[in-house]
Amino acid sequence: MSSELELEFSGLATDKIWMRQCIEIAKSNVDPIGNKTVGAVMMGFSRGLYTGCRHTFINHNNVPHKTIHAEQFIIWEAGEDARGAELYVTMEPCAKRWHNNSNYHYPSCVEYIIRAGIKKVYIGKLDKDFGGGGVQALLKAGVQVVHVLGMEKDIAALNENQRVEPIVQEEFKEFINEV
């Protein structure tokens, strides 16, 4: 067995259809503070279909309060149905998250995916900011990772012209308290 874990590649039409759905979901919520716009679709183990995108919650003073990544949101939404599921996500899941350049570490998307028991992750675009760290961490944990080819240009376009549309925090109070 090779010492380097292998990323798989796919150009299948069905994988591209699901990735296009992720792109459309990402377009529904562009991050108001300039974070990357990310969309996700997950086929739950019991055949439930879940969708999610990155959310930045704004406090009562209209100041960004907390950012929930697409993968975290979708896993929270699916609950136990995430175990054994397949996840499509526009960007490579983050391997590390820090709070305002402090020493406080939030659980990363990779940690959420591994804990949830997701068996396969399809990625539309590798994240150069993480240098493959998310992919390698998932592979090392035994999660199958597939890069869906031919989607990079469309995914990069998501972040070119961001508009500001904050999410009302009240809609997700239960989620914020759990994360």
PDB file of C-alpha atoms in Angstrom:
ATOM      1  CA  MET A   1       0.000   0.000   0.000  1.00  0.00           C
ATOM      2  CA  SER A   2       1.252   3.484  -0.907  1.00  0.00           C
ATOM      3  CA  SER A   3       2.258   5.782   1.947  1.00  0.00           C
ATOM      4  CA  GLU A   4       0.359   8.642   0.283  1.00  0.00           C
ATOM      5  CA  LEU A   5      -3.422   8.408   0.349  1.00  0.00           C
ATOM      6  CA  GLU A   6      -5.095   8.669  -3.030  1.00  0.00           C
ATOM      7  CA  LEU A   7      -7.724  11.164  -4.064  1.00  0.00           C
ATOM      8  CA  GLU A   8     -10.161   9.745  -6.633  1.00  0.00           C
ATOM      9  CA  PHE A   9     -11.446  11.653  -9.654  1.00  0.00           C
ATOM     10  CA  SER A  10     -14.838  11.670 -11.375  1.00  0.00           C
ATOM     11  CA  GLY A  11     -16.191  13.166 -14.551  1.00  0.00           C
ATOM     12  CA  LEU A  12     -19.506  11.318 -14.346  1.00  0.00           C
ATOM     13  CA  ALA A  13     -22.577  13.290 -15.430  1.00  0.00           C
ATOM     14  CA  THR A  14     -24.484  12.351 -12.259  1.00  0.00           C
ATOM     15  CA  ASP A  15     -21.702  13.723 -10.037  1.00  0.00           C
ATOM     16  CA  LYS A  16     -21.662  16.955 -12.052  1.00  0.00           C
ATOM     17  CA  ILE A  17     -25.445  17.281 -11.700  1.00  0.00           C
ATOM     18  CA  TRP A  18     -25.182  17.034  -7.898  1.00  0.00           C
ATOM     19  CA  MET A  19     -22.278  19.503  -7.884  1.00  0.00           C
ATOM     20  CA  ARG A  20     -24.321  21.962  -9.969  1.00  0.00           C
ATOM     21  CA  GLN A  21     -27.048  21.652  -7.334  1.00  0.00           C
ATOM     22  CA  CYS A  22     -24.433  22.544  -4.678  1.00  0.00           C
ATOM     23  CA  ILE A  23     -23.478  25.631  -6.702  1.00  0.00           C
ATOM     24  CA  GLU A  24     -27.120  26.760  -6.899  1.00  0.00           C
ATOM     25  CA  ILE A  25     -27.523  26.274  -3.146  1.00  0.00           C
ATOM     26  CA  ALA A  26     -24.352  28.284  -2.502  1.00  0.00           C
ATOM     27  CA  LYS A  27     -25.748  31.141  -4.613  1.00  0.00           C
ATOM     28  CA  SER A  28     -28.726  31.364  -2.239  1.00  0.00           C
ATOM     29  CA  ASN A  29     -26.553  32.722   0.579  1.00  0.00           C
ATOM     30  CA  VAL A  30     -23.451  34.735  -0.212  1.00  0.00           C
ATOM     31  CA  ASP A  31     -21.425  35.398   2.933  1.00  0.00           C
ATOM     32  CA  PRO A  32     -21.740  39.049   4.088  1.00  0.00           C
ATOM     33  CA  ILE A  33     -18.192  39.290   5.457  1.00  0.00           C
ATOM     34  CA  GLY A  34     -16.313  37.884   2.498  1.00  0.00           C
ATOM     35  CA  ASN A  35     -15.838  34.249   3.495  1.00  0.00           C
ATOM     36  CA  LYS A  36     -15.953  31.715   0.700  1.00  0.00           C
ATOM     37  CA  THR A  37     -19.422  30.854  -0.559  1.00  0.00           C
ATOM     38  CA  VAL A  38     -19.989  27.104  -0.176  1.00  0.00           C
ATOM     39  CA  GLY A  39     -22.942  24.832  -0.957  1.00  0.00           C
ATOM     40  CA  ALA A  40     -23.550  21.187  -0.085  1.00  0.00           C
ATOM     41  CA  VAL A  41     -25.945  18.331  -0.815  1.00  0.00           C
ATOM     42  CA  MET A  42     -26.041  15.098   1.175  1.00  0.00           C
ATOM     43  CA  MET A  43     -27.807  11.849   0.450  1.00  0.00           C
ATOM     44  CA  GLY A  44     -28.642  10.508   3.875  1.00  0.00           C
ATOM     45  CA  PHE A  45     -28.226   6.839   4.651  1.00  0.00           C
ATOM     46  CA  SER A  46     -32.000   6.389   4.962  1.00  0.00           C
ATOM     47  CA  ARG A  47     -32.405   8.157   1.616  1.00  0.00           C
ATOM     48  CA  GLY A  48     -33.132  11.626   2.998  1.00  0.00           C
ATOM     49  CA  LEU A  49     -31.832  14.511   0.886  1.00  0.00           C
ATOM     50  CA  TYR A  50     -30.278  17.436   2.756  1.00  0.00           C
ATOM     51  CA  THR A  51     -28.972  20.774   1.496  1.00  0.00           C
ATOM     52  CA  GLY A  52     -26.996  23.531   3.129  1.00  0.00           C
ATOM     53  CA  CYS A  53     -24.718  26.478   2.599  1.00  0.00           C
ATOM     54  CA  ARG A  54     -22.366  28.591   4.695  1.00  0.00           C
ATOM     55  CA  HIS A  55     -24.215  30.972   7.029  1.00  0.00           C
ATOM     56  CA  THR A  56     -22.847  34.014   8.803  1.00  0.00           C
ATOM     57  CA  PHE A  57     -25.139  35.055  11.605  1.00  0.00           C
ATOM     58  CA  ILE A  58     -25.493  38.754  12.380  1.00  0.00           C
ATOM     59  CA  ASN A  59     -26.150  39.963  15.943  1.00  0.00           C
ATOM     60  CA  HIS A  60     -28.632  42.678  16.941  1.00  0.00           C
ATOM     61  CA  ASN A  61     -26.005  45.377  16.183  1.00  0.00           C
ATOM     62  CA  ASN A  62     -25.672  44.067  12.605  1.00  0.00           C
ATOM     63  CA  VAL A  63     -22.198  42.736  13.384  1.00  0.00           C
ATOM     64  CA  PRO A  64     -21.115  39.267  12.162  1.00  0.00           C
ATOM     65  CA  HIS A  65     -21.449  36.953  15.150  1.00  0.00           C
ATOM     66  CA  LYS A  66     -20.766  33.381  14.102  1.00  0.00           C
ATOM     67  CA  THR A  67     -20.085  31.510  10.872  1.00  0.00           C
ATOM     68  CA  ILE A  68     -21.472  28.024  10.331  1.00  0.00           C
ATOM     69  CA  HIS A  69     -19.908  26.123   7.439  1.00  0.00           C
ATOM     70  CA  ALA A  70     -22.095  24.307   4.905  1.00  0.00           C
ATOM     71  CA  GLU A  71     -20.871  20.870   5.993  1.00  0.00           C
ATOM     72  CA  GLN A  72     -21.592  21.592   9.662  1.00  0.00           C
ATOM     73  CA  PHE A  73     -25.074  22.869   8.894  1.00  0.00           C
ATOM     74  CA  ILE A  74     -26.008  19.909   6.713  1.00  0.00           C
ATOM     75  CA  ILE A  75     -24.717  17.378   9.266  1.00  0.00           C
ATOM     76  CA  TRP A  76     -26.691  19.089  12.031  1.00  0.00           C
ATOM     77  CA  GLU A  77     -29.788  19.030   9.827  1.00  0.00           C
ATOM     78  CA  ALA A  78     -29.418  15.321   8.981  1.00  0.00           C
ATOM     79  CA  GLY A  79     -28.582  14.119  12.491  1.00  0.00           C
ATOM     80  CA  GLU A  80     -28.181  10.326  12.600  1.00  0.00           C
ATOM     81  CA  ASP A  81     -29.073  10.062   8.906  1.00  0.00           C
ATOM     82  CA  ALA A  82     -25.560  11.397   8.150  1.00  0.00           C
ATOM     83  CA  ARG A  83     -23.967   8.097   9.233  1.00  0.00           C
ATOM     84  CA  GLY A  84     -23.033   6.225   6.052  1.00  0.00           C
ATOM     85  CA  ALA A  85     -24.148   9.127   3.827  1.00  0.00           C
ATOM     86  CA  GLU A  86     -22.534  10.640   0.732  1.00  0.00           C
ATOM     87  CA  LEU A  87     -21.776  14.374   0.778  1.00  0.00           C
ATOM     88  CA  TYR A  88     -21.248  16.686  -2.197  1.00  0.00           C
ATOM     89  CA  VAL A  89     -19.605  20.028  -1.379  1.00  0.00           C
ATOM     90  CA  THR A  90     -18.349  22.815  -3.636  1.00  0.00           C
ATOM     91  CA  MET A  91     -15.086  23.390  -1.716  1.00  0.00           C
ATOM     92  CA  GLU A  92     -12.642  21.117   0.065  1.00  0.00           C
ATOM     93  CA  PRO A  93     -13.731  20.840   3.727  1.00  0.00           C
ATOM     94  CA  CYS A  94     -11.611  22.817   6.190  1.00  0.00           C
ATOM     95  CA  ALA A  95      -9.177  20.911   8.364  1.00  0.00           C
ATOM     96  CA  LYS A  96      -8.704  23.688  10.967  1.00  0.00           C
ATOM     97  CA  ARG A  97     -10.846  26.555  12.289  1.00  0.00           C
ATOM     98  CA  TRP A  98      -9.722  29.282  14.658  1.00  0.00           C
ATOM     99  CA  HIS A  99     -11.721  31.999  16.371  1.00  0.00           C
ATOM    100  CA  ASN A 100     -10.565  35.542  15.482  1.00  0.00           C
ATOM    101  CA  ASN A 101      -6.875  34.635  15.356  1.00  0.00           C
ATOM    102  CA  SER A 102      -7.004  33.425  18.950  1.00  0.00           C
ATOM    103  CA  ASN A 103      -6.016  30.085  20.407  1.00  0.00           C
ATOM    104  CA  TYR A 104      -9.655  28.934  20.553  1.00  0.00           C
ATOM    105  CA  HIS A 105     -10.205  26.088  18.099  1.00  0.00           C
ATOM    106  CA  TYR A 106     -13.627  25.399  16.599  1.00  0.00           C
ATOM    107  CA  PRO A 107     -14.257  21.870  15.321  1.00  0.00           C
ATOM    108  CA  SER A 108     -13.378  21.778  11.621  1.00  0.00           C
ATOM    109  CA  CYS A 109     -15.633  20.483   8.868  1.00  0.00           C
ATOM    110  CA  VAL A 110     -13.330  17.467   8.570  1.00  0.00           C
ATOM    111  CA  GLU A 111     -13.942  16.704  12.261  1.00  0.00           C
ATOM    112  CA  TYR A 112     -17.717  17.003  11.788  1.00  0.00           C
ATOM    113  CA  ILE A 113     -17.643  14.716   8.733  1.00  0.00           C
ATOM    114  CA  ILE A 114     -15.580  12.062  10.505  1.00  0.00           C
ATOM    115  CA  ARG A 115     -17.671  12.168  13.712  1.00  0.00           C
ATOM    116  CA  ALA A 116     -20.899  11.982  11.692  1.00  0.00           C
ATOM    117  CA  GLY A 117     -19.714   8.814   9.944  1.00  0.00           C
ATOM    118  CA  ILE A 118     -20.089  10.116   6.394  1.00  0.00           C
ATOM    119  CA  LYS A 119     -18.585   7.483   4.090  1.00  0.00           C
ATOM    120  CA  LYS A 120     -17.887   9.463   0.910  1.00  0.00           C
ATOM    121  CA  VAL A 121     -17.239  13.134   0.116  1.00  0.00           C
ATOM    122  CA  TYR A 122     -17.339  14.604  -3.392  1.00  0.00           C
ATOM    123  CA  ILE A 123     -15.440  17.886  -3.773  1.00  0.00           C
ATOM    124  CA  GLY A 124     -15.867  20.342  -6.636  1.00  0.00           C
ATOM    125  CA  LYS A 125     -12.789  22.479  -5.958  1.00  0.00           C
ATOM    126  CA  LEU A 126      -9.691  21.899  -3.881  1.00  0.00           C
ATOM    127  CA  ASP A 127      -8.972  24.771  -1.501  1.00  0.00           C
ATOM    128  CA  LYS A 128      -5.488  26.184  -2.077  1.00  0.00           C
ATOM    129  CA  ASP A 129      -5.671  27.871   1.354  1.00  0.00           C
ATOM    130  CA  PHE A 130      -5.588  24.444   2.987  1.00  0.00           C
ATOM    131  CA  GLY A 131      -3.158  22.767   0.585  1.00  0.00           C
ATOM    132  CA  GLY A 132      -5.084  19.506   0.498  1.00  0.00           C
ATOM    133  CA  GLY A 133      -5.185  19.255   4.307  1.00  0.00           C
ATOM    134  CA  GLY A 134      -8.906  18.527   4.365  1.00  0.00           C
ATOM    135  CA  VAL A 135      -8.643  15.833   1.711  1.00  0.00           C
ATOM    136  CA  GLN A 136      -5.677  14.142   3.379  1.00  0.00           C
ATOM    137  CA  ALA A 137      -7.321  14.193   6.831  1.00  0.00           C
ATOM    138  CA  LEU A 138     -10.508  12.623   5.443  1.00  0.00           C
ATOM    139  CA  LEU A 139      -8.594   9.945   3.555  1.00  0.00           C
ATOM    140  CA  LYS A 140      -6.500   9.145   6.627  1.00  0.00           C
ATOM    141  CA  ALA A 141      -9.724   8.671   8.620  1.00  0.00           C
ATOM    142  CA  GLY A 142     -11.028   6.200   6.023  1.00  0.00           C
ATOM    143  CA  VAL A 143     -13.480   8.529   4.261  1.00  0.00           C
ATOM    144  CA  GLN A 144     -13.535   8.064   0.494  1.00  0.00           C
ATOM    145  CA  VAL A 145     -12.874  11.404  -1.299  1.00  0.00           C
ATOM    146  CA  VAL A 146     -13.680  12.114  -4.960  1.00  0.00           C
ATOM    147  CA  HIS A 147     -12.762  15.288  -6.861  1.00  0.00           C
ATOM    148  CA  VAL A 148     -15.529  16.027  -9.382  1.00  0.00           C
ATOM    149  CA  LEU A 149     -13.668  17.351 -12.422  1.00  0.00           C
ATOM    150  CA  GLY A 150     -14.685  20.289 -14.598  1.00  0.00           C
ATOM    151  CA  MET A 151     -16.406  22.363 -11.889  1.00  0.00           C
ATOM    152  CA  GLU A 152     -13.580  24.629 -10.682  1.00  0.00           C
ATOM    153  CA  LYS A 153     -14.399  27.630 -12.896  1.00  0.00           C
ATOM    154  CA  ASP A 154     -18.077  27.702 -11.894  1.00  0.00           C
ATOM    155  CA  ILE A 155     -17.221  27.320  -8.216  1.00  0.00           C
ATOM    156  CA  ALA A 156     -14.563  30.055  -8.340  1.00  0.00           C
ATOM    157  CA  ALA A 157     -17.172  32.364  -9.916  1.00  0.00           C
ATOM    158  CA  LEU A 158     -19.306  32.058  -6.755  1.00  0.00           C
ATOM    159  CA  ASN A 159     -16.920  34.334  -4.885  1.00  0.00           C
ATOM    160  CA  GLU A 160     -16.261  36.942  -7.577  1.00  0.00           C
ATOM    161  CA  ASN A 161     -19.166  39.332  -6.961  1.00  0.00           C
ATOM    162  CA  GLN A 162     -20.465  38.935  -3.444  1.00  0.00           C
ATOM    163  CA  ARG A 163     -23.525  40.811  -2.250  1.00  0.00           C
ATOM    164  CA  VAL A 164     -24.362  41.483   1.378  1.00  0.00           C
ATOM    165  CA  GLU A 165     -27.472  39.701   2.657  1.00  0.00           C
ATOM    166  CA  PRO A 166     -27.114  38.846   6.355  1.00  0.00           C
ATOM    167  CA  ILE A 167     -28.999  35.891   7.790  1.00  0.00           C
ATOM    168  CA  VAL A 168     -31.436  36.652  10.591  1.00  0.00           C
ATOM    169  CA  GLN A 169     -29.993  34.908  13.623  1.00  0.00           C
ATOM    170  CA  GLU A 170     -33.417  34.049  15.077  1.00  0.00           C
ATOM    171  CA  GLU A 171     -33.993  31.444  12.348  1.00  0.00           C
ATOM    172  CA  PHE A 172     -31.156  29.262  13.596  1.00  0.00           C
ATOM    173  CA  LYS A 173     -31.051  29.776  17.377  1.00  0.00           C
ATOM    174  CA  GLU A 174     -31.308  26.038  18.083  1.00  0.00           C
ATOM    175  CA  PHE A 175     -28.426  25.295  15.720  1.00  0.00           C
ATOM    176  CA  ILE A 176     -26.201  28.053  17.098  1.00  0.00           C
ATOM    177  CA  ASN A 177     -26.674  26.737  20.627  1.00  0.00           C
ATOM    178  CA  GLU A 178     -25.679  23.201  19.569  1.00  0.00           C
ATOM    179  CA  VAL A 179     -22.506  24.165  17.676  1.00  0.00           C
TER     180      VAL A 179
END
